PDB file of C-alpha atoms in Angstrom:
ATOM      1  CA  MET A   7      14.378-232.317  14.616  1.00  0.00           C
ATOM      2  CA  GLU A   8      13.571-229.528  16.968  1.00  0.00           C
ATOM      3  CA  GLU A   9      12.369-227.142  14.117  1.00  0.00           C
ATOM      4  CA  LYS A  10       9.100-228.947  13.282  1.00  0.00           C
ATOM      5  CA  PRO A  11       7.569-228.789  16.791  1.00  0.00           C
ATOM      6  CA  LYS A  12       8.734-225.003  16.812  1.00  0.00           C
ATOM      7  CA  VAL A  13       7.028-224.363  13.409  1.00  0.00           C
ATOM      8  CA  LEU A  14       4.000-226.062  14.671  1.00  0.00           C
ATOM      9  CA  GLN A  15       3.925-224.096  17.820  1.00  0.00           C
ATOM     10  CA  ASP A  16       4.438-220.813  15.969  1.00  0.00           C
ATOM     11  CA  THR A  17       1.552-221.631  13.488  1.00  0.00           C
ATOM     12  CA  THR A  18      -0.710-222.600  16.347  1.00  0.00           C
ATOM     13  CA  ASN A  19       0.057-219.450  18.291  1.00  0.00           C
ATOM     14  CA  PHE A  20      -0.654-217.340  15.019  1.00  0.00           C
ATOM     15  CA  LEU A  21      -4.035-219.210  14.353  1.00  0.00           C
ATOM     16  CA  ALA A  22      -5.046-218.617  18.087  1.00  0.00           C
ATOM     17  CA  TYR A  23      -3.978-214.858  17.789  1.00  0.00           C
ATOM     18  CA  CYS A  24      -5.992-214.526  14.623  1.00  0.00           C
ATOM     19  CA  ILE A  25      -9.224-216.336  15.931  1.00  0.00           C
ATOM     20  CA  GLU A  26      -9.017-214.228  19.138  1.00  0.00           C
ATOM     21  CA  SER A  27      -8.430-211.007  17.189  1.00  0.00           C
ATOM     22  CA  TYR A  28     -11.302-211.746  14.982  1.00  0.00           C
ATOM     23  CA  LYS A  29     -13.520-212.722  17.727  1.00  0.00           C
ATOM     24  CA  PHE A  30     -12.876-209.504  19.704  1.00  0.00           C
ATOM     25  CA  ALA A  31     -13.217-207.243  16.736  1.00  0.00           C
ATOM     26  CA  LYS A  32     -16.560-208.826  15.634  1.00  0.00           C
ATOM     27  CA  GLN A  33     -17.770-209.338  19.155  1.00  0.00           C
ATOM     28  CA  TYR A  34     -18.279-213.017  18.244  1.00  0.00           C
ATOM     29  CA  THR A  35     -18.147-216.206  20.461  1.00  0.00           C
ATOM     30  CA  GLY A  36     -15.327-218.447  19.850  1.00  0.00           C
ATOM     31  CA  LYS A  37     -17.751-220.993  18.708  1.00  0.00           C
ATOM     32  CA  GLN A  38     -19.168-218.558  16.156  1.00  0.00           C
ATOM     33  CA  VAL A  39     -15.714-217.777  14.877  1.00  0.00           C
ATOM     34  CA  ILE A  40     -14.587-221.375  14.400  1.00  0.00           C
ATOM     35  CA  SER A  41     -18.036-222.136  12.747  1.00  0.00           C
ATOM     36  CA  LEU A  42     -17.465-219.262  10.296  1.00  0.00           C
ATOM     37  CA  PHE A  43     -13.818-220.215   9.676  1.00  0.00           C
ATOM     38  CA  ASP A  44     -14.641-223.895   9.161  1.00  0.00           C
ATOM     39  CA  LYS A  45     -17.415-222.956   6.661  1.00  0.00           C
ATOM     40  CA  TYR A  46     -15.110-220.816   4.478  1.00  0.00           C
ATOM     41  CA  GLY A  47     -11.888-222.575   5.004  1.00  0.00           C
ATOM     42  CA  VAL A  48     -10.417-219.488   6.616  1.00  0.00           C
ATOM     43  CA  LEU A  49      -7.993-221.666   8.924  1.00  0.00           C
ATOM     44  CA  ASP A  50      -6.186-223.081   5.879  1.00  0.00           C
ATOM     45  CA  TYR A  51      -6.109-219.801   4.244  1.00  0.00           C
ATOM     46  CA  ILE A  52      -4.478-218.462   7.377  1.00  0.00           C
ATOM     47  CA  ILE A  53      -1.847-221.377   7.528  1.00  0.00           C
ATOM     48  CA  ASP A  54      -1.144-221.015   3.814  1.00  0.00           C
ATOM     49  CA  CYS A  55      -0.711-217.129   4.142  1.00  0.00           C
ATOM     50  CA  ALA A  56       0.776-217.037   7.668  1.00  0.00           C
ATOM     51  CA  GLY A  57       4.208-215.716   6.286  1.00  0.00           C
ATOM     52  CA  ALA A  58       2.646-212.749   4.638  1.00  0.00           C
ATOM     53  CA  LEU A  59      -0.061-212.193   7.297  1.00  0.00           C
ATOM     54  CA  HIS A  60       2.349-212.309  10.167  1.00  0.00           C
ATOM     55  CA  THR A  61       4.096-209.287   8.953  1.00  0.00           C
ATOM     56  CA  THR A  62       0.838-207.180   9.000  1.00  0.00           C
ATOM     57  CA  GLY A  63      -1.102-205.545  11.752  1.00  0.00           C
ATOM     58  CA  GLU A  64      -4.164-206.966  13.472  1.00  0.00           C
ATOM     59  CA  GLN A  65      -6.712-204.499  11.633  1.00  0.00           C
ATOM     60  CA  TYR A  66      -5.119-205.777   8.281  1.00  0.00           C
ATOM     61  CA  ILE A  67      -5.524-209.548   9.319  1.00  0.00           C
ATOM     62  CA  ILE A  68      -9.132-208.888  10.274  1.00  0.00           C
ATOM     63  CA  GLN A  69      -9.831-207.091   6.920  1.00  0.00           C
ATOM     64  CA  ASP A  70      -8.188-209.711   5.064  1.00  0.00           C
ATOM     65  CA  ILE A  71     -10.103-212.348   6.691  1.00  0.00           C
ATOM     66  CA  ASP A  72     -13.318-210.523   5.910  1.00  0.00           C
ATOM     67  CA  ASP A  73     -12.269-210.157   2.262  1.00  0.00           C
ATOM     68  CA  TYR A  74     -11.512-213.893   2.046  1.00  0.00           C
ATOM     69  CA  ILE A  75     -14.934-214.821   3.494  1.00  0.00           C
ATOM     70  CA  ALA A  76     -16.582-212.353   1.254  1.00  0.00           C
ATOM     71  CA  SER A  77     -15.040-214.011  -1.863  1.00  0.00           C
ATOM     72  CA  SER A  78     -17.009-217.056  -0.432  1.00  0.00           C
ATOM     73  CA  GLY A  79     -13.960-219.100   0.419  1.00  0.00           C
ATOM     74  CA  SER A  80     -12.874-219.588  -3.115  1.00  0.00           C
ATOM     75  CA  LYS A  81      -9.161-219.967  -3.790  1.00  0.00           C
ATOM     76  CA  VAL A  82      -7.540-216.913  -3.010  1.00  0.00           C
ATOM     77  CA  THR A  83      -3.771-216.394  -3.428  1.00  0.00           C
ATOM     78  CA  CYS A  84      -1.802-214.831  -0.609  1.00  0.00           C
ATOM     79  CA  LYS A  85      -1.166-211.136  -0.753  1.00  0.00           C
ATOM     80  CA  ASP A  86       2.719-211.121  -0.562  1.00  0.00           C
TER      81      ASP A  86
END
């Protein structure tokens, strides 16, 4: 029963890391990042691909998010 809260906490922490990293790299406000991520479904993408993204570096994550947004938020499969 303890595992679900741990997984949820890990996912939440990773989402926060991705948001903050993207915000810093692009010099956006938090509101701008959330608006952009909401428009293109980036948070769902990060959650779906967290296993693969978590093993990469910050620059790769930022580039991957840019690539995902450039694809106009269309269904993109994770790069495992």
